[in-house]
PDB file of C-alpha atoms in Angstrom:
ATOM      1  CA  MET A  22      13.250  -3.999   0.313  1.00  0.00           C
ATOM      2  CA  ARG A  23      13.512  -2.390  -3.166  1.00  0.00           C
ATOM      3  CA  PHE A  24      10.581  -2.716  -5.484  1.00  0.00           C
ATOM      4  CA  GLU A  25      10.076  -1.239  -8.968  1.00  0.00           C
ATOM      5  CA  PRO A  26       7.009  -2.139 -10.958  1.00  0.00           C
ATOM      6  CA  THR A  27       7.590  -3.578 -14.369  1.00  0.00           C
ATOM      7  CA  ASP A  28       6.305  -1.843 -17.549  1.00  0.00           C
ATOM      8  CA  ASP A  29       3.410  -4.333 -17.715  1.00  0.00           C
ATOM      9  CA  GLN A  30       2.434  -3.507 -14.131  1.00  0.00           C
ATOM     10  CA  ARG A  31       2.645   0.162 -14.948  1.00  0.00           C
ATOM     11  CA  ASP A  32       0.443  -0.392 -18.025  1.00  0.00           C
ATOM     12  CA  LEU A  33      -2.058  -2.273 -15.956  1.00  0.00           C
ATOM     13  CA  ALA A  34      -2.253   0.484 -13.397  1.00  0.00           C
ATOM     14  CA  GLY A  35      -2.621   3.151 -16.096  1.00  0.00           C
ATOM     15  CA  ALA A  36      -5.434   1.200 -17.920  1.00  0.00           C
ATOM     16  CA  LEU A  37      -7.356   0.709 -14.650  1.00  0.00           C
ATOM     17  CA  GLU A  38      -6.986   4.317 -13.724  1.00  0.00           C
ATOM     18  CA  GLY A  39      -8.121   5.465 -17.195  1.00  0.00           C
ATOM     19  CA  LEU A  40     -11.243   3.168 -17.129  1.00  0.00           C
ATOM     20  CA  LEU A  41     -12.294   3.978 -13.607  1.00  0.00           C
ATOM     21  CA  SER A  42     -11.670   7.726 -14.002  1.00  0.00           C
ATOM     22  CA  ALA A  43     -14.064   7.789 -16.966  1.00  0.00           C
ATOM     23  CA  SER A  44     -16.778   5.649 -15.216  1.00  0.00           C
ATOM     24  CA  ASP A  45     -18.250   8.062 -12.665  1.00  0.00           C
ATOM     25  CA  THR A  46     -17.677   5.441  -9.873  1.00  0.00           C
ATOM     26  CA  VAL A  47     -19.200   7.664  -7.124  1.00  0.00           C
ATOM     27  CA  ALA A  48     -22.611   7.639  -9.079  1.00  0.00           C
ATOM     28  CA  VAL A  49     -22.123   3.798  -9.550  1.00  0.00           C
ATOM     29  CA  ALA A  50     -21.530   3.267  -5.870  1.00  0.00           C
ATOM     30  CA  ARG A  51     -24.412   5.486  -4.833  1.00  0.00           C
ATOM     31  CA  ALA A  52     -26.826   3.599  -7.181  1.00  0.00           C
ATOM     32  CA  TRP A  53     -25.513   0.182  -5.972  1.00  0.00           C
ATOM     33  CA  ALA A  54     -26.342   1.406  -2.387  1.00  0.00           C
ATOM     34  CA  ASP A  55     -29.872   2.291  -3.500  1.00  0.00           C
ATOM     35  CA  GLY A  56     -30.348  -1.229  -5.027  1.00  0.00           C
ATOM     36  CA  ASP A  57     -29.828  -0.258  -8.623  1.00  0.00           C
ATOM     37  CA  THR A  58     -26.875  -2.457  -9.579  1.00  0.00           C
ATOM     38  CA  ALA A  59     -27.102  -2.062 -13.440  1.00  0.00           C
ATOM     39  CA  ALA A  60     -24.212   0.433 -13.730  1.00  0.00           C
ATOM     40  CA  GLY A  61     -22.199  -1.500 -11.230  1.00  0.00           C
ATOM     41  CA  LEU A  62     -22.566  -4.727 -13.097  1.00  0.00           C
ATOM     42  CA  ALA A  63     -21.724  -3.071 -16.428  1.00  0.00           C
ATOM     43  CA  LEU A  64     -18.556  -1.764 -14.774  1.00  0.00           C
ATOM     44  CA  TRP A  65     -17.883  -5.208 -13.458  1.00  0.00           C
ATOM     45  CA  ARG A  66     -18.017  -6.606 -16.961  1.00  0.00           C
ATOM     46  CA  ARG A  67     -15.617  -3.938 -18.280  1.00  0.00           C
ATOM     47  CA  LEU A  68     -13.208  -4.665 -15.492  1.00  0.00           C
ATOM     48  CA  ALA A  69     -13.446  -8.385 -16.111  1.00  0.00           C
ATOM     49  CA  ASP A  70     -12.793  -7.747 -19.894  1.00  0.00           C
ATOM     50  CA  LEU A  71      -9.643  -5.847 -18.726  1.00  0.00           C
ATOM     51  CA  GLY A  72      -8.476  -8.982 -16.822  1.00  0.00           C
ATOM     52  CA  VAL A  73      -9.107  -8.075 -13.178  1.00  0.00           C
ATOM     53  CA  THR A  74     -10.957 -11.342 -12.345  1.00  0.00           C
ATOM     54  CA  MET A  75      -8.123 -13.480 -13.778  1.00  0.00           C
ATOM     55  CA  LEU A  76      -5.265 -11.794 -12.025  1.00  0.00           C
ATOM     56  CA  ALA A  77      -5.268 -14.170  -9.021  1.00  0.00           C
ATOM     57  CA  THR A  78      -4.810 -17.219 -11.244  1.00  0.00           C
ATOM     58  CA  GLU A  79      -2.962 -15.932 -14.299  1.00  0.00           C
ATOM     59  CA  ALA A  80      -0.715 -13.219 -12.718  1.00  0.00           C
ATOM     60  CA  SER A  81       0.901 -12.509  -9.327  1.00  0.00           C
ATOM     61  CA  PRO A  82      -0.209 -10.991  -6.007  1.00  0.00           C
ATOM     62  CA  VAL A  83       1.564  -7.815  -7.095  1.00  0.00           C
ATOM     63  CA  GLU A  84      -0.885  -7.364 -10.038  1.00  0.00           C
ATOM     64  CA  VAL A  85      -3.752  -8.182  -7.698  1.00  0.00           C
ATOM     65  CA  ALA A  86      -2.594  -5.449  -5.181  1.00  0.00           C
ATOM     66  CA  ILE A  87      -2.258  -2.949  -8.133  1.00  0.00           C
ATOM     67  CA  ALA A  88      -5.853  -3.736  -9.263  1.00  0.00           C
ATOM     68  CA  PHE A  89      -7.366  -3.474  -5.796  1.00  0.00           C
ATOM     69  CA  GLU A  90      -5.697  -0.259  -4.940  1.00  0.00           C
ATOM     70  CA  ALA A  91      -7.400   1.242  -7.983  1.00  0.00           C
ATOM     71  CA  LEU A  92     -10.739  -0.321  -6.960  1.00  0.00           C
ATOM     72  CA  GLY A  93     -10.290   1.238  -3.499  1.00  0.00           C
ATOM     73  CA  ARG A  94      -9.193   4.679  -4.915  1.00  0.00           C
ATOM     74  CA  HIS A  95     -12.398   4.829  -6.986  1.00  0.00           C
ATOM     75  CA  ALA A  96     -14.669   3.195  -4.391  1.00  0.00           C
ATOM     76  CA  VAL A  97     -15.890   0.572  -6.795  1.00  0.00           C
ATOM     77  CA  PRO A  98     -18.721  -1.498  -5.231  1.00  0.00           C
ATOM     78  CA  GLY A  99     -19.291  -5.168  -5.297  1.00  0.00           C
ATOM     79  CA  PRO A 100     -17.802  -8.501  -3.965  1.00  0.00           C
ATOM     80  CA  TRP A 101     -14.485  -7.971  -5.764  1.00  0.00           C
ATOM     81  CA  VAL A 102     -12.306  -9.563  -2.902  1.00  0.00           C
ATOM     82  CA  GLU A 103     -14.548 -12.631  -2.993  1.00  0.00           C
ATOM     83  CA  SER A 104     -14.671 -12.892  -6.869  1.00  0.00           C
ATOM     84  CA  ALA A 105     -11.158 -11.874  -7.922  1.00  0.00           C
ATOM     85  CA  ALA A 106      -8.977 -12.905  -4.945  1.00  0.00           C
ATOM     86  CA  TYR A 107     -10.269 -15.627  -2.496  1.00  0.00           C
ATOM     87  CA  LEU A 108     -12.427 -17.746  -4.764  1.00  0.00           C
ATOM     88  CA  PRO A 109     -10.117 -18.144  -7.809  1.00  0.00           C
ATOM     89  CA  ILE A 110      -7.469 -19.506  -5.552  1.00  0.00           C
ATOM     90  CA  ALA A 111      -9.767 -21.656  -3.500  1.00  0.00           C
ATOM     91  CA  LEU A 112     -11.492 -23.126  -6.600  1.00  0.00           C
ATOM     92  CA  GLY A 113      -8.387 -23.287  -8.704  1.00  0.00           C
ATOM     93  CA  HIS A 114      -9.789 -21.346 -11.566  1.00  0.00           C
ATOM     94  CA  GLU A 115     -11.201 -17.819 -12.530  1.00  0.00           C
ATOM     95  CA  VAL A 116     -14.735 -17.172 -11.508  1.00  0.00           C
ATOM     96  CA  GLU A 117     -17.299 -16.507 -14.150  1.00  0.00           C
ATOM     97  CA  GLY A 118     -19.592 -13.742 -13.366  1.00  0.00           C
ATOM     98  CA  VAL A 119     -20.232 -12.319  -9.852  1.00  0.00           C
ATOM     99  CA  ALA A 120     -19.539 -14.688  -6.915  1.00  0.00           C
ATOM    100  CA  THR A 121     -19.497 -14.123  -3.219  1.00  0.00           C
ATOM    101  CA  LEU A 122     -18.826 -16.197  -0.094  1.00  0.00           C
ATOM    102  CA  ALA A 123     -19.060 -16.357   3.707  1.00  0.00           C
ATOM    103  CA  LEU A 124     -16.126 -17.970   5.670  1.00  0.00           C
ATOM    104  CA  PRO A 125     -17.392 -18.233   9.213  1.00  0.00           C
ATOM    105  CA  PRO A 126     -16.321 -17.055  11.762  1.00  0.00           C
ATOM    106  CA  LEU A 127     -13.794 -14.669  10.080  1.00  0.00           C
ATOM    107  CA  VAL A 128     -16.185 -13.620   7.312  1.00  0.00           C
ATOM    108  CA  PRO A 129     -19.656 -14.234   8.827  1.00  0.00           C
ATOM    109  CA  PHE A 130     -21.776 -12.743   5.994  1.00  0.00           C
ATOM    110  CA  ALA A 131     -21.809 -13.059   2.234  1.00  0.00           C
ATOM    111  CA  LEU A 132     -21.315  -9.675   0.668  1.00  0.00           C
ATOM    112  CA  ASP A 133     -23.870  -8.671  -2.047  1.00  0.00           C
ATOM    113  CA  ALA A 134     -25.301 -12.124  -2.316  1.00  0.00           C
ATOM    114  CA  ASP A 135     -28.525 -10.664  -3.726  1.00  0.00           C
ATOM    115  CA  VAL A 136     -26.670  -9.861  -6.992  1.00  0.00           C
ATOM    116  CA  ALA A 137     -24.192 -12.764  -7.112  1.00  0.00           C
ATOM    117  CA  ASP A 138     -24.460 -15.423  -9.726  1.00  0.00           C
ATOM    118  CA  GLN A 139     -22.825 -17.931  -7.318  1.00  0.00           C
ATOM    119  CA  VAL A 140     -22.799 -17.965  -3.464  1.00  0.00           C
ATOM    120  CA  TYR A 141     -20.320 -20.072  -1.518  1.00  0.00           C
ATOM    121  CA  VAL A 142     -19.568 -20.958   2.063  1.00  0.00           C
ATOM    122  CA  GLY A 143     -15.859 -21.269   1.766  1.00  0.00           C
ATOM    123  CA  ALA A 144     -15.402 -23.125  -1.484  1.00  0.00           C
ATOM    124  CA  THR A 145     -18.714 -25.023  -1.252  1.00  0.00           C
ATOM    125  CA  PRO A 146     -21.729 -23.637  -3.300  1.00  0.00           C
ATOM    126  CA  THR A 147     -24.886 -22.861  -1.375  1.00  0.00           C
ATOM    127  CA  ASP A 148     -28.297 -21.608  -2.319  1.00  0.00           C
ATOM    128  CA  GLN A 149     -29.277 -21.082   1.423  1.00  0.00           C
ATOM    129  CA  VAL A 150     -29.145 -17.229   1.466  1.00  0.00           C
ATOM    130  CA  GLY A 151     -30.872 -15.820   4.526  1.00  0.00           C
ATOM    131  CA  ALA A 152     -31.654 -12.422   6.057  1.00  0.00           C
ATOM    132  CA  GLN A 153     -29.804  -9.258   5.078  1.00  0.00           C
ATOM    133  CA  HIS A 154     -27.782  -7.221   7.585  1.00  0.00           C
ATOM    134  CA  PRO A 155     -26.907  -3.607   7.324  1.00  0.00           C
ATOM    135  CA  SER A 156     -23.263  -2.340   6.909  1.00  0.00           C
ATOM    136  CA  VAL A 157     -21.921   1.074   7.815  1.00  0.00           C
ATOM    137  CA  ASP A 158     -21.175   1.301   4.064  1.00  0.00           C
ATOM    138  CA  ARG A 159     -24.581   1.437   2.307  1.00  0.00           C
ATOM    139  CA  ALA A 160     -22.969  -0.077  -0.781  1.00  0.00           C
ATOM    140  CA  ARG A 161     -22.249  -3.265   1.102  1.00  0.00           C
ATOM    141  CA  ARG A 162     -25.157  -5.515   1.663  1.00  0.00           C
ATOM    142  CA  LEU A 163     -24.443  -8.486   3.973  1.00  0.00           C
ATOM    143  CA  PHE A 164     -26.351 -11.711   3.839  1.00  0.00           C
ATOM    144  CA  GLU A 165     -26.521 -14.771   6.205  1.00  0.00           C
ATOM    145  CA  VAL A 166     -25.657 -18.020   4.484  1.00  0.00           C
ATOM    146  CA  THR A 167     -25.899 -21.618   5.871  1.00  0.00           C
ATOM    147  CA  GLY A 168     -23.003 -24.107   5.866  1.00  0.00           C
ATOM    148  CA  THR A 169     -19.561 -24.833   7.148  1.00  0.00           C
ATOM    149  CA  ALA A 170     -16.267 -24.485   5.356  1.00  0.00           C
ATOM    150  CA  GLU A 171     -12.563 -25.003   5.664  1.00  0.00           C
ATOM    151  CA  THR A 172     -10.336 -22.039   5.156  1.00  0.00           C
ATOM    152  CA  HIS A 173      -7.956 -22.034   2.179  1.00  0.00           C
ATOM    153  CA  PRO A 174      -4.786 -20.394   3.657  1.00  0.00           C
ATOM    154  CA  GLU A 175      -3.365 -19.169   0.399  1.00  0.00           C
ATOM    155  CA  ALA A 176      -6.655 -17.860  -0.720  1.00  0.00           C
ATOM    156  CA  LEU A 177      -7.179 -16.179   2.725  1.00  0.00           C
ATOM    157  CA  ASP A 178      -3.822 -14.350   2.454  1.00  0.00           C
ATOM    158  CA  LEU A 179      -4.619 -13.086  -1.080  1.00  0.00           C
ATOM    159  CA  ALA A 180      -8.042 -11.765   0.156  1.00  0.00           C
ATOM    160  CA  VAL A 181      -6.390 -10.066   3.186  1.00  0.00           C
ATOM    161  CA  LEU A 182      -3.805  -8.448   0.812  1.00  0.00           C
ATOM    162  CA  ALA A 183      -6.544  -7.415  -1.636  1.00  0.00           C
ATOM    163  CA  THR A 184      -8.510  -5.781   1.210  1.00  0.00           C
ATOM    164  CA  SER A 185      -5.298  -4.061   2.421  1.00  0.00           C
ATOM    165  CA  ALA A 186      -4.756  -2.655  -1.101  1.00  0.00           C
ATOM    166  CA  GLN A 187      -8.248  -1.357  -1.318  1.00  0.00           C
ATOM    167  CA  LEU A 188      -7.706   0.412   2.015  1.00  0.00           C
ATOM    168  CA  LEU A 189      -4.512   1.933   0.748  1.00  0.00           C
ATOM    169  CA  GLY A 190      -6.199   3.204  -2.346  1.00  0.00           C
ATOM    170  CA  ALA A 191      -9.185   4.651  -0.393  1.00  0.00           C
ATOM    171  CA  GLY A 192      -6.842   6.327   2.027  1.00  0.00           C
ATOM    172  CA  GLU A 193      -4.876   7.841  -0.854  1.00  0.00           C
ATOM    173  CA  ARG A 194      -8.103   9.217  -2.377  1.00  0.00           C
ATOM    174  CA  VAL A 195      -9.343  10.772   0.897  1.00  0.00           C
ATOM    175  CA  LEU A 196      -5.894  12.452   1.395  1.00  0.00           C
ATOM    176  CA  ALA A 197      -5.822  13.755  -2.135  1.00  0.00           C
ATOM    177  CA  ASP A 198      -9.427  15.162  -1.841  1.00  0.00           C
ATOM    178  CA  SER A 199      -8.694  16.647   1.561  1.00  0.00           C
ATOM    179  CA  VAL A 200      -5.576  18.381   0.229  1.00  0.00           C
ATOM    180  CA  ALA A 201      -7.480  19.874  -2.680  1.00  0.00           C
ATOM    181  CA  TYR A 202     -10.184  21.028  -0.339  1.00  0.00           C
ATOM    182  CA  VAL A 203      -7.990  22.883   2.192  1.00  0.00           C
ATOM    183  CA  LYS A 204      -6.303  24.669  -0.694  1.00  0.00           C
ATOM    184  CA  GLN A 205      -9.768  26.042  -1.746  1.00  0.00           C
ATOM    185  CA  ARG A 206     -11.558  26.657   1.602  1.00  0.00           C
ATOM    186  CA  LYS A 207     -10.872  29.991   3.157  1.00  0.00           C
ATOM    187  CA  GLN A 208     -11.277  31.094   6.782  1.00  0.00           C
ATOM    188  CA  PHE A 209     -10.512  34.614   8.048  1.00  0.00           C
ATOM    189  CA  GLY A 210      -9.313  35.454   4.530  1.00  0.00           C
ATOM    190  CA  ARG A 211      -6.787  32.603   4.347  1.00  0.00           C
ATOM    191  CA  GLN A 212      -6.761  29.115   2.799  1.00  0.00           C
ATOM    192  CA  ILE A 213      -7.270  26.728   5.839  1.00  0.00           C
ATOM    193  CA  GLY A 214      -4.389  24.613   4.403  1.00  0.00           C
ATOM    194  CA  SER A 215      -2.025  27.460   5.265  1.00  0.00           C
ATOM    195  CA  TYR A 216      -2.553  26.780   9.013  1.00  0.00           C
ATOM    196  CA  GLN A 217       0.067  24.607  10.621  1.00  0.00           C
ATOM    197  CA  ALA A 218      -2.410  22.514  12.551  1.00  0.00           C
ATOM    198  CA  ILE A 219      -4.054  21.515   9.215  1.00  0.00           C
ATOM    199  CA  LYS A 220      -0.708  20.844   7.530  1.00  0.00           C
ATOM    200  CA  HIS A 221       0.460  18.599  10.425  1.00  0.00           C
ATOM    201  CA  CYS A 222      -2.624  16.466  10.361  1.00  0.00           C
ATOM    202  CA  LEU A 223      -2.418  15.986   6.716  1.00  0.00           C
ATOM    203  CA  ALA A 224       1.430  15.254   6.920  1.00  0.00           C
ATOM    204  CA  ASP A 225       0.635  12.596   9.514  1.00  0.00           C
ATOM    205  CA  VAL A 226      -1.684  10.825   7.151  1.00  0.00           C
ATOM    206  CA  ARG A 227       0.898  11.070   4.390  1.00  0.00           C
ATOM    207  CA  ILE A 228       3.431   9.428   6.609  1.00  0.00           C
ATOM    208  CA  ALA A 229       1.014   6.705   7.663  1.00  0.00           C
ATOM    209  CA  LEU A 230       0.173   5.811   4.067  1.00  0.00           C
ATOM    210  CA  ASP A 231       3.862   5.896   3.068  1.00  0.00           C
ATOM    211  CA  PHE A 232       4.689   3.395   5.849  1.00  0.00           C
ATOM    212  CA  ALA A 233       1.746   1.146   4.934  1.00  0.00           C
ATOM    213  CA  ARG A 234       2.613   0.976   1.209  1.00  0.00           C
ATOM    214  CA  PRO A 235       5.861  -1.042   1.675  1.00  0.00           C
ATOM    215  CA  LEU A 236       4.076  -3.620   3.783  1.00  0.00           C
ATOM    216  CA  VAL A 237       1.368  -4.064   1.124  1.00  0.00           C
ATOM    217  CA  VAL A 238       3.952  -4.462  -1.516  1.00  0.00           C
ATOM    218  CA  GLY A 239       6.003  -6.724   0.825  1.00  0.00           C
ATOM    219  CA  ALA A 240       2.902  -8.907   1.456  1.00  0.00           C
ATOM    220  CA  ALA A 241       2.350  -9.120  -2.304  1.00  0.00           C
ATOM    221  CA  LEU A 242       5.977 -10.267  -2.745  1.00  0.00           C
ATOM    222  CA  GLY A 243       5.631 -12.877   0.099  1.00  0.00           C
ATOM    223  CA  GLU A 244       8.174 -11.130   2.279  1.00  0.00           C
ATOM    224  CA  VAL A 245       5.900 -10.064   5.099  1.00  0.00           C
ATOM    225  CA  PRO A 246       2.728 -11.506   6.474  1.00  0.00           C
ATOM    226  CA  ALA A 247      -0.514 -10.366   4.863  1.00  0.00           C
ATOM    227  CA  SER A 248      -1.688  -9.472   8.435  1.00  0.00           C
ATOM    228  CA  ALA A 249       0.976  -6.827   8.695  1.00  0.00           C
ATOM    229  CA  ALA A 250      -0.230  -5.206   5.557  1.00  0.00           C
ATOM    230  CA  LYS A 251      -3.804  -5.236   6.686  1.00  0.00           C
ATOM    231  CA  VAL A 252      -2.989  -3.701  10.107  1.00  0.00           C
ATOM    232  CA  ALA A 253      -0.855  -0.894   8.676  1.00  0.00           C
ATOM    233  CA  ALA A 254      -3.220  -0.194   5.710  1.00  0.00           C
ATOM    234  CA  ALA A 255      -6.236  -0.171   7.990  1.00  0.00           C
ATOM    235  CA  ASP A 256      -4.687   2.163  10.580  1.00  0.00           C
ATOM    236  CA  ALA A 257      -3.451   4.605   7.801  1.00  0.00           C
ATOM    237  CA  ALA A 258      -6.807   4.617   5.880  1.00  0.00           C
ATOM    238  CA  TYR A 259      -8.733   5.115   9.089  1.00  0.00           C
ATOM    239  CA  LEU A 260      -6.427   8.043  10.068  1.00  0.00           C
ATOM    240  CA  ALA A 261      -7.064   9.476   6.523  1.00  0.00           C
ATOM    241  CA  SER A 262     -10.787   9.184   6.956  1.00  0.00           C
ATOM    242  CA  ARG A 263     -10.832  10.858  10.437  1.00  0.00           C
ATOM    243  CA  THR A 264      -8.524  13.680   9.283  1.00  0.00           C
ATOM    244  CA  GLY A 265     -10.535  13.991   6.050  1.00  0.00           C
ATOM    245  CA  LEU A 266     -13.639  14.477   8.161  1.00  0.00           C
ATOM    246  CA  GLN A 267     -12.019  16.982  10.399  1.00  0.00           C
ATOM    247  CA  VAL A 268     -10.553  19.290   7.753  1.00  0.00           C
ATOM    248  CA  HIS A 269     -13.842  19.240   5.768  1.00  0.00           C
ATOM    249  CA  GLY A 270     -15.852  20.375   8.798  1.00  0.00           C
ATOM    250  CA  ALA A 271     -19.570  19.859   8.976  1.00  0.00           C
ATOM    251  CA  ILE A 272     -19.972  19.186   5.200  1.00  0.00           C
ATOM    252  CA  GLY A 273     -17.852  15.951   5.715  1.00  0.00           C
ATOM    253  CA  TYR A 274     -20.689  14.471   7.768  1.00  0.00           C
ATOM    254  CA  THR A 275     -23.298  14.711   4.995  1.00  0.00           C
ATOM    255  CA  ALA A 276     -24.200  11.634   3.054  1.00  0.00           C
ATOM    256  CA  GLU A 277     -24.618  13.882  -0.078  1.00  0.00           C
ATOM    257  CA  PHE A 278     -20.938  14.897  -0.072  1.00  0.00           C
ATOM    258  CA  ASP A 279     -18.797  12.384  -1.944  1.00  0.00           C
ATOM    259  CA  LEU A 280     -16.287  12.165   0.937  1.00  0.00           C
ATOM    260  CA  SER A 281     -18.820   9.904   2.715  1.00  0.00           C
ATOM    261  CA  VAL A 282     -18.509   7.240   0.060  1.00  0.00           C
ATOM    262  CA  TRP A 283     -14.898   6.651   1.054  1.00  0.00           C
ATOM    263  CA  ILE A 284     -15.186   7.243   4.771  1.00  0.00           C
ATOM    264  CA  THR A 285     -17.939   4.609   5.066  1.00  0.00           C
ATOM    265  CA  LYS A 286     -16.005   2.260   2.785  1.00  0.00           C
ATOM    266  CA  ILE A 287     -12.916   2.508   4.915  1.00  0.00           C
ATOM    267  CA  ARG A 288     -14.842   1.975   8.062  1.00  0.00           C
ATOM    268  CA  ALA A 289     -16.327  -1.277   6.697  1.00  0.00           C
ATOM    269  CA  LEU A 290     -12.982  -2.535   5.283  1.00  0.00           C
ATOM    270  CA  VAL A 291     -11.157  -1.991   8.463  1.00  0.00           C
ATOM    271  CA  SER A 292     -13.003  -4.941   9.944  1.00  0.00           C
ATOM    272  CA  ALA A 293     -13.471  -6.980   6.651  1.00  0.00           C
ATOM    273  CA  TRP A 294     -11.572 -10.197   6.424  1.00  0.00           C
ATOM    274  CA  GLY A 295     -10.361  -9.974  10.028  1.00  0.00           C
ATOM    275  CA  THR A 296     -10.459  -7.133  12.491  1.00  0.00           C
ATOM    276  CA  PRO A 297      -7.200  -5.333  13.288  1.00  0.00           C
ATOM    277  CA  ALA A 298      -7.268  -7.166  16.652  1.00  0.00           C
ATOM    278  CA  HIS A 299      -7.416 -10.537  14.937  1.00  0.00           C
ATOM    279  CA  HIS A 300      -4.513  -9.738  12.654  1.00  0.00           C
ATOM    280  CA  ARG A 301      -2.437  -8.275  15.467  1.00  0.00           C
ATOM    281  CA  ALA A 302      -2.996 -11.494  17.439  1.00  0.00           C
ATOM    282  CA  LEU A 303      -1.749 -13.547  14.427  1.00  0.00           C
ATOM    283  CA  LEU A 304       1.360 -11.401  14.120  1.00  0.00           C
ATOM    284  CA  LEU A 305       2.081 -11.666  17.774  1.00  0.00           C
ATOM    285  CA  GLY A 306       1.566 -15.458  17.738  1.00  0.00           C
ATOM    286  CA  SER A 307       4.044 -15.745  14.741  1.00  0.00           C
ATOM    287  CA  LEU A 308       6.610 -13.665  16.627  1.00  0.00           C
ATOM    288  CA  VAL A 309       6.242 -15.721  19.866  1.00  0.00           C
ATOM    289  CA  ASP A 310       6.534 -18.966  17.871  1.00  0.00           C
ATOM    290  CA  SER A 311       9.639 -17.703  16.064  1.00  0.00           C
ATOM    291  CA  ARG A 312      11.165 -16.640  19.380  1.00  0.00           C
ATOM    292  CA  ASP A 313      10.421 -20.020  21.018  1.00  0.00           C
ATOM    293  CA  GLY A 314      11.937 -21.824  18.017  1.00  0.00           C
ATOM    294  CA  THR A 315      15.080 -19.622  18.447  1.00  0.00           C
ATOM    295  CA  ASP A 316      15.400 -20.356  22.092  1.00  0.00           C
ATOM    296  CA  ARG A 317      15.341 -24.042  21.598  1.00  0.00           C
TER     297      ARG A 317
END
């Protein structure tokens, strides 16, 4: 597979990077986790003005993946996958404002239902929002909702792709911050990044992310299953978070250090919109079905 982004896609990536780099997204995510959603909703409106919420219906999955990688790289909080990936396809039109959904049993809780203008079970509106459940990521508030729904396969694939792109972006951010840290931190008079053990760990993360990226792009182009992108991106981002935690040492465990924003987000996204085991089972099933068809 050979893929080169178009000039418009590069412009979209550049515009998102410029906006998010100037928006102090870590402070936005911390405030969102503490229940102060004003800055997060203001950022939501600016991203919507840039066209992020209309990409699913007016552009292609490639543009969706570009946008969600930027959202993951900057740890932007909120139900973006629900509002800008699943629901626009399931409803057939762009979502106005903030929306969220549950899709039992794959997505048992509605993310950030307390701030959403519209809450759905699948594509059916509901006002039956129940108890809140904690997430490992404090910026993700999970709510019970009542109802049953049918899964929209195309919308689900786009949601899985968007989550994969978020994981890719978050993994890239953790790797970049880890490389910057090991070039500054000294031990025994040397930068810790000069030790081979540190280099090898970070190189393994680089390789994992580089192997995951073609699968995310391939899923956006419809050439590989979205489940393959989710498995590879989740594994790569999780490796990035574990390695980032190791090379940062004890400070990496502190909630006050910004690394924690991405580590907890990655841990939550690994299981969001289907666990790795779920997506591996789907891939295995498709391979077995394909083999059975060939043997006939």
